[in-house]
Amino acid sequence: MFVSYVLIKMRKTIIAGNWKMYKTITEAIELANGVKRELFQMDSQNIEVVLCPPFTALAEVYEVIADSDIQLGAQDVYWQEEGAFTGEISCKMLKDAGCKFIIIGHSERRQFFGEINAFVNKKLKAALNSEITPIVCVGETLSEREGNRTFEVLGNQIKEGLDGITEEDVLKIVIAYEPVWAIGTGRTAKPIQAQETQKYIRNLLKELYNNDVAEAIRIQYGGSVKLENILELIQQPDVDGALVGGASLSIESFAGLVKIACGVKK
Ligand code: 13P
């Protein structure tokens, strides 16, 4: 009883902004500066905030946030440490640029760049080896949901993505449930849908590992999160934060989301 209470309390809310392929270096510096200014009094005991700019702006954004509690994340990585892999970036390079997090397996990577679960698994292991926290994205498409295949699809993404990851390592990851039909569409999952699906993910982690591990892993929700819906979403017991796309691109909305999330006590 005591153990699981401690583990539940360890699930600090995490709000990450995925800037996708937006923002020049100048714009990125401006956005990061604005977010830092707005979140100056953020209680970092209560919340973790991550900015994931495009690769070109990582170093500059890091400089802006280095003296704050805001952390830096990348949007993708390649699993090799170095070598002749034109166009790719390694964990070592991301770490060097100040990254503490990497988004892995985002649905846009899966959809447009042929990312399969086996690649997600290799990237995940590379990030863990480099002591960078992976944010592993999973989610079903609209036709999969309508065909009642949501749990089957998520089950495969999680089982294959986490294949061979030890109990000790799995505790270091964050999972982001991002239903593909809710990304960039303005169509958010209903809080009850997010809760039901994230509960399924937690139960699966319990089966794959054990109850304490499942209770300790943070699961974010992503997909059209905005000021109007974040409160109800993160009040759900199995929603431990948000991975935000569009609404992370302006200072007011992203800082506003963090402030709302910061006030939620579970
Ligand atoms: P939107 O918030 O724009 O729907 O994007 C969600 C997302 O893909 C975050 O990774």
PDB file of C-alpha atoms and ligand atoms in Angstrom:
ATOM      1  CA  MET A   1       0.000   0.000   0.000  1.00  0.00           C
ATOM      2  CA  PHE A   2       2.713   2.436   1.055  1.00  0.00           C
ATOM      3  CA  VAL A   3       4.899   1.502  -1.902  1.00  0.00           C
ATOM      4  CA  SER A   4       2.232   2.168  -4.493  1.00  0.00           C
ATOM      5  CA  TYR A   5       1.328   5.465  -2.793  1.00  0.00           C
ATOM      6  CA  VAL A   6       4.931   6.606  -3.139  1.00  0.00           C
ATOM      7  CA  LEU A   7       5.040   5.478  -6.769  1.00  0.00           C
ATOM      8  CA  ILE A   8       1.781   7.257  -7.612  1.00  0.00           C
ATOM      9  CA  LYS A   9       3.115  10.454  -6.081  1.00  0.00           C
ATOM     10  CA  MET A  10       6.197  10.074  -8.259  1.00  0.00           C
ATOM     11  CA  ARG A  11       4.072  10.570 -11.389  1.00  0.00           C
ATOM     12  CA  LYS A  12       4.902  14.216 -11.823  1.00  0.00           C
ATOM     13  CA  THR A  13       2.796  15.888 -14.510  1.00  0.00           C
ATOM     14  CA  ILE A  14       4.769  16.432 -17.710  1.00  0.00           C
ATOM     15  CA  ILE A  15       3.799  18.971 -20.352  1.00  0.00           C
ATOM     16  CA  ALA A  16       5.881  18.884 -23.526  1.00  0.00           C
ATOM     17  CA  GLY A  17       5.638  21.145 -26.545  1.00  0.00           C
ATOM     18  CA  ASN A  18       6.333  19.439 -29.863  1.00  0.00           C
ATOM     19  CA  TRP A  19       7.073  22.295 -32.244  1.00  0.00           C
ATOM     20  CA  LYS A  20       7.232  19.905 -35.231  1.00  0.00           C
ATOM     21  CA  MET A  21       8.613  21.571 -38.397  1.00  0.00           C
ATOM     22  CA  TYR A  22       7.863  25.111 -37.241  1.00  0.00           C
ATOM     23  CA  LYS A  23      10.049  28.022 -36.122  1.00  0.00           C
ATOM     24  CA  THR A  24      13.247  29.464 -37.512  1.00  0.00           C
ATOM     25  CA  ILE A  25      16.077  29.959 -35.045  1.00  0.00           C
ATOM     26  CA  THR A  26      15.046  33.566 -34.362  1.00  0.00           C
ATOM     27  CA  GLU A  27      11.407  32.584 -33.847  1.00  0.00           C
ATOM     28  CA  ALA A  28      12.415  29.668 -31.626  1.00  0.00           C
ATOM     29  CA  ILE A  29      14.518  31.913 -29.377  1.00  0.00           C
ATOM     30  CA  GLU A  30      11.611  34.325 -29.079  1.00  0.00           C
ATOM     31  CA  LEU A  31       9.139  31.570 -28.187  1.00  0.00           C
ATOM     32  CA  ALA A  32      11.476  29.946 -25.657  1.00  0.00           C
ATOM     33  CA  ASN A  33      12.232  33.307 -24.045  1.00  0.00           C
ATOM     34  CA  GLY A  34       8.541  34.110 -23.782  1.00  0.00           C
ATOM     35  CA  VAL A  35       7.676  30.734 -22.258  1.00  0.00           C
ATOM     36  CA  LYS A  36      10.526  31.098 -19.773  1.00  0.00           C
ATOM     37  CA  ARG A  37       9.369  34.574 -18.791  1.00  0.00           C
ATOM     38  CA  GLU A  38       5.764  33.433 -18.332  1.00  0.00           C
ATOM     39  CA  LEU A  39       6.746  30.384 -16.301  1.00  0.00           C
ATOM     40  CA  PHE A  40       9.237  32.216 -14.140  1.00  0.00           C
ATOM     41  CA  GLN A  41       7.360  31.265 -10.968  1.00  0.00           C
ATOM     42  CA  MET A  42       6.575  27.713 -12.041  1.00  0.00           C
ATOM     43  CA  ASP A  43       6.668  25.196  -9.217  1.00  0.00           C
ATOM     44  CA  SER A  44       8.961  22.571 -10.667  1.00  0.00           C
ATOM     45  CA  GLN A  45       8.168  20.286  -7.730  1.00  0.00           C
ATOM     46  CA  ASN A  46       4.745  19.926  -9.245  1.00  0.00           C
ATOM     47  CA  ILE A  47       5.364  19.861 -12.974  1.00  0.00           C
ATOM     48  CA  GLU A  48       7.951  19.109 -15.645  1.00  0.00           C
ATOM     49  CA  VAL A  49       8.031  21.243 -18.793  1.00  0.00           C
ATOM     50  CA  VAL A  50       9.828  20.266 -21.992  1.00  0.00           C
ATOM     51  CA  LEU A  51      10.323  22.187 -25.237  1.00  0.00           C
ATOM     52  CA  CYS A  52      11.021  20.162 -28.400  1.00  0.00           C
ATOM     53  CA  PRO A  53      12.121  22.547 -31.155  1.00  0.00           C
ATOM     54  CA  PRO A  54      13.381  21.445 -34.570  1.00  0.00           C
ATOM     55  CA  PHE A  55      17.006  20.230 -34.674  1.00  0.00           C
ATOM     56  CA  THR A  56      18.286  23.532 -36.095  1.00  0.00           C
ATOM     57  CA  ALA A  57      17.154  25.478 -33.024  1.00  0.00           C
ATOM     58  CA  LEU A  58      18.086  23.012 -30.251  1.00  0.00           C
ATOM     59  CA  ALA A  59      21.343  24.657 -29.210  1.00  0.00           C
ATOM     60  CA  GLU A  60      19.898  28.172 -29.178  1.00  0.00           C
ATOM     61  CA  VAL A  61      16.789  27.154 -27.250  1.00  0.00           C
ATOM     62  CA  TYR A  62      19.013  25.350 -24.776  1.00  0.00           C
ATOM     63  CA  GLU A  63      20.932  28.560 -24.165  1.00  0.00           C
ATOM     64  CA  VAL A  64      17.692  30.381 -23.440  1.00  0.00           C
ATOM     65  CA  ILE A  65      16.327  27.820 -20.969  1.00  0.00           C
ATOM     66  CA  ALA A  66      19.570  26.604 -19.386  1.00  0.00           C
ATOM     67  CA  ASP A  67      19.081  28.828 -16.315  1.00  0.00           C
ATOM     68  CA  SER A  68      15.459  27.717 -15.792  1.00  0.00           C
ATOM     69  CA  ASP A  69      13.627  24.499 -14.889  1.00  0.00           C
ATOM     70  CA  ILE A  70      12.405  24.084 -18.461  1.00  0.00           C
ATOM     71  CA  GLN A  71      14.017  21.158 -20.242  1.00  0.00           C
ATOM     72  CA  LEU A  72      14.980  20.457 -23.824  1.00  0.00           C
ATOM     73  CA  GLY A  73      13.782  17.613 -26.033  1.00  0.00           C
ATOM     74  CA  ALA A  74      14.351  16.497 -29.624  1.00  0.00           C
ATOM     75  CA  GLN A  75      11.692  15.212 -32.024  1.00  0.00           C
ATOM     76  CA  ASP A  76      13.513  12.148 -33.332  1.00  0.00           C
ATOM     77  CA  VAL A  77      16.873  10.368 -33.274  1.00  0.00           C
ATOM     78  CA  TYR A  78      18.802   7.664 -35.100  1.00  0.00           C
ATOM     79  CA  TRP A  79      19.930   4.682 -33.036  1.00  0.00           C
ATOM     80  CA  GLN A  80      23.596   4.504 -34.147  1.00  0.00           C
ATOM     81  CA  GLU A  81      26.104   6.560 -32.180  1.00  0.00           C
ATOM     82  CA  GLU A  82      27.901   7.923 -35.257  1.00  0.00           C
ATOM     83  CA  GLY A  83      28.814   6.923 -38.801  1.00  0.00           C
ATOM     84  CA  ALA A  84      27.945   7.349 -42.453  1.00  0.00           C
ATOM     85  CA  PHE A  85      24.209   7.965 -42.010  1.00  0.00           C
ATOM     86  CA  THR A  86      23.560  11.098 -44.042  1.00  0.00           C
ATOM     87  CA  GLY A  87      20.879  13.304 -42.584  1.00  0.00           C
ATOM     88  CA  GLU A  88      20.639  11.521 -39.242  1.00  0.00           C
ATOM     89  CA  ILE A  89      21.329  12.717 -35.693  1.00  0.00           C
ATOM     90  CA  SER A  90      22.521  10.526 -32.787  1.00  0.00           C
ATOM     91  CA  CYS A  91      21.751  10.509 -29.075  1.00  0.00           C
ATOM     92  CA  LYS A  92      25.327  11.619 -28.425  1.00  0.00           C
ATOM     93  CA  MET A  93      24.749  14.716 -30.578  1.00  0.00           C
ATOM     94  CA  LEU A  94      21.410  15.461 -28.962  1.00  0.00           C
ATOM     95  CA  LYS A  95      22.899  15.146 -25.515  1.00  0.00           C
ATOM     96  CA  ASP A  96      25.683  17.480 -26.559  1.00  0.00           C
ATOM     97  CA  ALA A  97      23.040  20.013 -27.638  1.00  0.00           C
ATOM     98  CA  GLY A  98      21.419  19.855 -24.174  1.00  0.00           C
ATOM     99  CA  CYS A  99      18.570  17.381 -24.753  1.00  0.00           C
ATOM    100  CA  LYS A 100      17.134  15.498 -21.802  1.00  0.00           C
ATOM    101  CA  PHE A 101      14.188  14.043 -23.754  1.00  0.00           C
ATOM    102  CA  ILE A 102      13.556  12.570 -27.214  1.00  0.00           C
ATOM    103  CA  ILE A 103      10.175  12.011 -28.819  1.00  0.00           C
ATOM    104  CA  ILE A 104      10.253   8.554 -30.424  1.00  0.00           C
ATOM    105  CA  GLY A 105       7.733   6.916 -32.748  1.00  0.00           C
ATOM    106  CA  HIS A 106       5.553   9.968 -33.327  1.00  0.00           C
ATOM    107  CA  SER A 107       2.636   9.071 -35.618  1.00  0.00           C
ATOM    108  CA  GLU A 108       3.917  11.529 -38.235  1.00  0.00           C
ATOM    109  CA  ARG A 109       7.196   9.568 -38.341  1.00  0.00           C
ATOM    110  CA  ARG A 110       5.237   6.323 -38.584  1.00  0.00           C
ATOM    111  CA  GLN A 111       2.886   7.719 -41.249  1.00  0.00           C
ATOM    112  CA  PHE A 112       5.260   9.698 -43.504  1.00  0.00           C
ATOM    113  CA  PHE A 113       8.708   8.208 -42.856  1.00  0.00           C
ATOM    114  CA  GLY A 114       8.106   4.479 -42.533  1.00  0.00           C
ATOM    115  CA  GLU A 115       8.881   4.261 -38.831  1.00  0.00           C
ATOM    116  CA  ILE A 116       7.976   0.777 -37.645  1.00  0.00           C
ATOM    117  CA  ASN A 117       7.856  -0.656 -34.137  1.00  0.00           C
ATOM    118  CA  ALA A 118      11.253  -2.323 -34.583  1.00  0.00           C
ATOM    119  CA  PHE A 119      12.853   1.094 -35.263  1.00  0.00           C
ATOM    120  CA  VAL A 120      11.046   2.574 -32.283  1.00  0.00           C
ATOM    121  CA  ASN A 121      12.532  -0.201 -30.173  1.00  0.00           C
ATOM    122  CA  LYS A 122      16.106   0.484 -31.372  1.00  0.00           C
ATOM    123  CA  LYS A 123      15.731   4.226 -30.857  1.00  0.00           C
ATOM    124  CA  LEU A 124      14.298   3.651 -27.402  1.00  0.00           C
ATOM    125  CA  LYS A 125      17.249   1.490 -26.408  1.00  0.00           C
ATOM    126  CA  ALA A 126      19.715   4.026 -27.817  1.00  0.00           C
ATOM    127  CA  ALA A 127      18.081   6.836 -25.821  1.00  0.00           C
ATOM    128  CA  LEU A 128      18.097   4.777 -22.619  1.00  0.00           C
ATOM    129  CA  ASN A 129      21.773   3.887 -23.143  1.00  0.00           C
ATOM    130  CA  SER A 130      22.518   7.588 -23.443  1.00  0.00           C
ATOM    131  CA  GLU A 131      20.477   8.423 -20.362  1.00  0.00           C
ATOM    132  CA  ILE A 132      18.007  10.532 -22.320  1.00  0.00           C
ATOM    133  CA  THR A 133      14.341  10.120 -21.440  1.00  0.00           C
ATOM    134  CA  PRO A 134      12.350   8.740 -24.368  1.00  0.00           C
ATOM    135  CA  ILE A 135       8.794   9.954 -24.903  1.00  0.00           C
ATOM    136  CA  VAL A 136       7.367   7.007 -26.819  1.00  0.00           C
ATOM    137  CA  CYS A 137       4.296   7.803 -28.892  1.00  0.00           C
ATOM    138  CA  VAL A 138       1.534   5.328 -29.610  1.00  0.00           C
ATOM    139  CA  GLY A 139      -1.898   5.798 -31.121  1.00  0.00           C
ATOM    140  CA  GLU A 140      -4.532   4.381 -33.421  1.00  0.00           C
ATOM    141  CA  THR A 141      -5.908   5.809 -36.671  1.00  0.00           C
ATOM    142  CA  LEU A 142      -9.568   6.664 -37.132  1.00  0.00           C
ATOM    143  CA  SER A 143     -10.279   3.513 -39.136  1.00  0.00           C
ATOM    144  CA  GLU A 144      -8.577   1.395 -36.481  1.00  0.00           C
ATOM    145  CA  ARG A 145     -10.737   2.999 -33.776  1.00  0.00           C
ATOM    146  CA  GLU A 146     -13.891   2.628 -35.817  1.00  0.00           C
ATOM    147  CA  GLY A 147     -12.984  -0.979 -36.533  1.00  0.00           C
ATOM    148  CA  ASN A 148     -12.675  -1.612 -32.753  1.00  0.00           C
ATOM    149  CA  ARG A 149      -8.964  -2.313 -33.149  1.00  0.00           C
ATOM    150  CA  THR A 150      -7.636   0.404 -30.816  1.00  0.00           C
ATOM    151  CA  PHE A 151      -6.436  -1.898 -28.048  1.00  0.00           C
ATOM    152  CA  GLU A 152      -4.957  -4.415 -30.496  1.00  0.00           C
ATOM    153  CA  VAL A 153      -2.983  -1.687 -32.317  1.00  0.00           C
ATOM    154  CA  LEU A 154      -1.764  -0.053 -29.100  1.00  0.00           C
ATOM    155  CA  GLY A 155      -0.929  -3.461 -27.678  1.00  0.00           C
ATOM    156  CA  ASN A 156       1.320  -4.257 -30.643  1.00  0.00           C
ATOM    157  CA  GLN A 157       2.962  -0.835 -30.625  1.00  0.00           C
ATOM    158  CA  ILE A 158       3.757  -1.183 -26.935  1.00  0.00           C
ATOM    159  CA  LYS A 159       4.806  -4.838 -26.902  1.00  0.00           C
ATOM    160  CA  GLU A 160       7.060  -4.482 -29.956  1.00  0.00           C
ATOM    161  CA  GLY A 161       8.298  -1.021 -28.999  1.00  0.00           C
ATOM    162  CA  LEU A 162       9.277  -2.130 -25.489  1.00  0.00           C
ATOM    163  CA  ASP A 163      10.634  -5.536 -26.515  1.00  0.00           C
ATOM    164  CA  GLY A 164      13.656  -6.436 -24.397  1.00  0.00           C
ATOM    165  CA  ILE A 165      13.443  -3.316 -22.205  1.00  0.00           C
ATOM    166  CA  THR A 166      14.131  -4.222 -18.581  1.00  0.00           C
ATOM    167  CA  GLU A 167      11.977  -3.265 -15.639  1.00  0.00           C
ATOM    168  CA  GLU A 168      14.650  -0.844 -14.454  1.00  0.00           C
ATOM    169  CA  ASP A 169      14.789   0.880 -17.853  1.00  0.00           C
ATOM    170  CA  VAL A 170      11.086   0.983 -18.557  1.00  0.00           C
ATOM    171  CA  LEU A 171      10.668   3.117 -15.441  1.00  0.00           C
ATOM    172  CA  LYS A 172      12.699   5.811 -17.199  1.00  0.00           C
ATOM    173  CA  ILE A 173      10.380   6.216 -20.156  1.00  0.00           C
ATOM    174  CA  VAL A 174       7.333   8.377 -20.734  1.00  0.00           C
ATOM    175  CA  ILE A 175       4.520   7.111 -22.970  1.00  0.00           C
ATOM    176  CA  ALA A 176       2.414   9.513 -25.024  1.00  0.00           C
ATOM    177  CA  TYR A 177      -0.972   8.287 -26.161  1.00  0.00           C
ATOM    178  CA  GLU A 178      -1.744  10.264 -29.300  1.00  0.00           C
ATOM    179  CA  PRO A 179      -4.790   9.076 -31.253  1.00  0.00           C
ATOM    180  CA  VAL A 180      -3.894   9.868 -34.871  1.00  0.00           C
ATOM    181  CA  TRP A 181      -7.426  11.142 -35.577  1.00  0.00           C
ATOM    182  CA  ALA A 182      -7.002  13.800 -32.886  1.00  0.00           C
ATOM    183  CA  ILE A 183      -3.664  15.199 -34.067  1.00  0.00           C
ATOM    184  CA  GLY A 184      -3.912  18.609 -35.700  1.00  0.00           C
ATOM    185  CA  THR A 185      -7.604  18.059 -36.415  1.00  0.00           C
ATOM    186  CA  GLY A 186      -9.114  20.033 -33.563  1.00  0.00           C
ATOM    187  CA  ARG A 187     -10.945  16.812 -32.692  1.00  0.00           C
ATOM    188  CA  THR A 188      -9.763  15.946 -29.173  1.00  0.00           C
ATOM    189  CA  ALA A 189     -10.406  12.596 -27.566  1.00  0.00           C
ATOM    190  CA  LYS A 190     -13.123  12.937 -24.967  1.00  0.00           C
ATOM    191  CA  PRO A 191     -11.556  12.844 -21.485  1.00  0.00           C
ATOM    192  CA  ILE A 192     -13.318   9.539 -20.849  1.00  0.00           C
ATOM    193  CA  GLN A 193     -11.868   8.070 -24.093  1.00  0.00           C
ATOM    194  CA  ALA A 194      -8.362   9.215 -23.133  1.00  0.00           C
ATOM    195  CA  GLN A 195      -8.814   7.758 -19.649  1.00  0.00           C
ATOM    196  CA  GLU A 196     -10.171   4.436 -20.896  1.00  0.00           C
ATOM    197  CA  THR A 197      -7.351   4.023 -23.402  1.00  0.00           C
ATOM    198  CA  GLN A 198      -4.618   5.119 -21.025  1.00  0.00           C
ATOM    199  CA  LYS A 199      -5.972   2.773 -18.370  1.00  0.00           C
ATOM    200  CA  TYR A 200      -5.678  -0.005 -20.953  1.00  0.00           C
ATOM    201  CA  ILE A 201      -2.028   0.983 -21.550  1.00  0.00           C
ATOM    202  CA  ARG A 202      -1.327   0.967 -17.810  1.00  0.00           C
ATOM    203  CA  ASN A 203      -2.962  -2.430 -17.406  1.00  0.00           C
ATOM    204  CA  LEU A 204      -0.847  -3.757 -20.256  1.00  0.00           C
ATOM    205  CA  LEU A 205       2.303  -2.446 -18.544  1.00  0.00           C
ATOM    206  CA  LYS A 206       1.146  -4.265 -15.430  1.00  0.00           C
ATOM    207  CA  GLU A 207       0.906  -7.495 -17.431  1.00  0.00           C
ATOM    208  CA  LEU A 208       4.266  -6.960 -19.130  1.00  0.00           C
ATOM    209  CA  TYR A 209       6.060  -5.842 -15.947  1.00  0.00           C
ATOM    210  CA  ASN A 210       4.221  -5.481 -12.642  1.00  0.00           C
ATOM    211  CA  ASN A 211       1.819  -3.250 -10.766  1.00  0.00           C
ATOM    212  CA  ASP A 212       4.413  -0.948  -9.206  1.00  0.00           C
ATOM    213  CA  VAL A 213       6.102  -0.341 -12.557  1.00  0.00           C
ATOM    214  CA  ALA A 214       2.772   0.305 -14.257  1.00  0.00           C
ATOM    215  CA  GLU A 215       1.757   2.768 -11.549  1.00  0.00           C
ATOM    216  CA  ALA A 216       5.044   4.641 -11.825  1.00  0.00           C
ATOM    217  CA  ILE A 217       5.189   5.181 -15.601  1.00  0.00           C
ATOM    218  CA  ARG A 218       3.856   8.489 -16.844  1.00  0.00           C
ATOM    219  CA  ILE A 219       1.391   8.469 -19.727  1.00  0.00           C
ATOM    220  CA  GLN A 220       0.725  11.745 -21.505  1.00  0.00           C
ATOM    221  CA  TYR A 221      -2.204  12.494 -23.776  1.00  0.00           C
ATOM    222  CA  GLY A 222      -1.626  14.262 -27.103  1.00  0.00           C
ATOM    223  CA  GLY A 223      -3.980  15.388 -29.863  1.00  0.00           C
ATOM    224  CA  SER A 224      -5.536  18.867 -30.136  1.00  0.00           C
ATOM    225  CA  VAL A 225      -4.788  19.741 -26.512  1.00  0.00           C
ATOM    226  CA  LYS A 226      -5.671  23.385 -25.911  1.00  0.00           C
ATOM    227  CA  LEU A 227      -6.586  25.831 -23.160  1.00  0.00           C
ATOM    228  CA  GLU A 228     -10.246  24.835 -23.326  1.00  0.00           C
ATOM    229  CA  ASN A 229      -9.751  21.102 -22.821  1.00  0.00           C
ATOM    230  CA  ILE A 230      -6.537  20.466 -20.891  1.00  0.00           C
ATOM    231  CA  LEU A 231      -8.070  20.670 -17.441  1.00  0.00           C
ATOM    232  CA  GLU A 232     -10.610  17.910 -17.954  1.00  0.00           C
ATOM    233  CA  LEU A 233      -8.045  15.737 -19.709  1.00  0.00           C
ATOM    234  CA  ILE A 234      -5.363  15.878 -17.077  1.00  0.00           C
ATOM    235  CA  GLN A 235      -7.845  15.488 -14.246  1.00  0.00           C
ATOM    236  CA  GLN A 236      -8.289  11.901 -15.457  1.00  0.00           C
ATOM    237  CA  PRO A 237      -6.483   9.481 -13.139  1.00  0.00           C
ATOM    238  CA  ASP A 238      -4.339   7.885 -15.869  1.00  0.00           C
ATOM    239  CA  VAL A 239      -3.495  11.069 -17.781  1.00  0.00           C
ATOM    240  CA  ASP A 240      -0.196  12.356 -16.421  1.00  0.00           C
ATOM    241  CA  GLY A 241       0.369  15.279 -18.737  1.00  0.00           C
ATOM    242  CA  ALA A 242       0.158  16.403 -22.336  1.00  0.00           C
ATOM    243  CA  LEU A 243       2.195  16.338 -25.527  1.00  0.00           C
ATOM    244  CA  VAL A 244       1.129  19.498 -27.299  1.00  0.00           C
ATOM    245  CA  GLY A 245       1.562  20.385 -30.961  1.00  0.00           C
ATOM    246  CA  GLY A 246      -0.248  23.442 -32.329  1.00  0.00           C
ATOM    247  CA  ALA A 247      -0.948  25.036 -28.960  1.00  0.00           C
ATOM    248  CA  SER A 248       2.753  24.913 -28.054  1.00  0.00           C
ATOM    249  CA  LEU A 249       3.619  27.368 -30.829  1.00  0.00           C
ATOM    250  CA  SER A 250       2.479  30.493 -29.021  1.00  0.00           C
ATOM    251  CA  ILE A 251       3.765  31.815 -25.712  1.00  0.00           C
ATOM    252  CA  GLU A 252       0.305  32.539 -24.305  1.00  0.00           C
ATOM    253  CA  SER A 253      -1.259  29.195 -25.071  1.00  0.00           C
ATOM    254  CA  PHE A 254       1.667  27.000 -24.059  1.00  0.00           C
ATOM    255  CA  ALA A 255       2.386  28.906 -20.841  1.00  0.00           C
ATOM    256  CA  GLY A 256      -1.362  28.925 -20.160  1.00  0.00           C
ATOM    257  CA  LEU A 257      -1.544  25.138 -20.517  1.00  0.00           C
ATOM    258  CA  VAL A 258       1.335  24.686 -18.082  1.00  0.00           C
ATOM    259  CA  LYS A 259      -0.260  27.034 -15.556  1.00  0.00           C
ATOM    260  CA  ILE A 260      -3.562  25.145 -15.709  1.00  0.00           C
ATOM    261  CA  ALA A 261      -1.790  21.780 -15.368  1.00  0.00           C
ATOM    262  CA  CYS A 262       0.270  23.087 -12.462  1.00  0.00           C
ATOM    263  CA  GLY A 263      -2.875  23.761 -10.446  1.00  0.00           C
ATOM    264  CA  VAL A 264      -4.279  20.231 -10.840  1.00  0.00           C
ATOM    265  CA  LYS A 265      -3.944  18.139  -7.717  1.00  0.00           C
ATOM    266  CA  LYS A 266      -4.607  14.428  -8.028  1.00  0.00           C
TER     267      LYS A 266
HETATM  268  P1  13P B   1      -1.698  18.879 -32.018  1.00  0.00           P
HETATM  269  O1  13P B   1      -1.676  19.351 -30.568  1.00  0.00           O
HETATM  270  O2  13P B   1      -1.390  19.966 -32.992  1.00  0.00           O
HETATM  271  O3  13P B   1      -2.936  18.112 -32.322  1.00  0.00           O
HETATM  272  O4  13P B   1      -0.485  17.832 -32.158  1.00  0.00           O
HETATM  273  C1  13P B   1      -0.352  16.819 -31.236  1.00  0.00           C
HETATM  274  C2  13P B   1       0.957  16.156 -31.448  1.00  0.00           C
HETATM  275  O5  13P B   1       1.157  15.493 -32.454  1.00  0.00           O
HETATM  276  C3  13P B   1       1.998  16.336 -30.424  1.00  0.00           C
HETATM  277  O6  13P B   1       3.055  15.472 -30.629  1.00  0.00           O
END
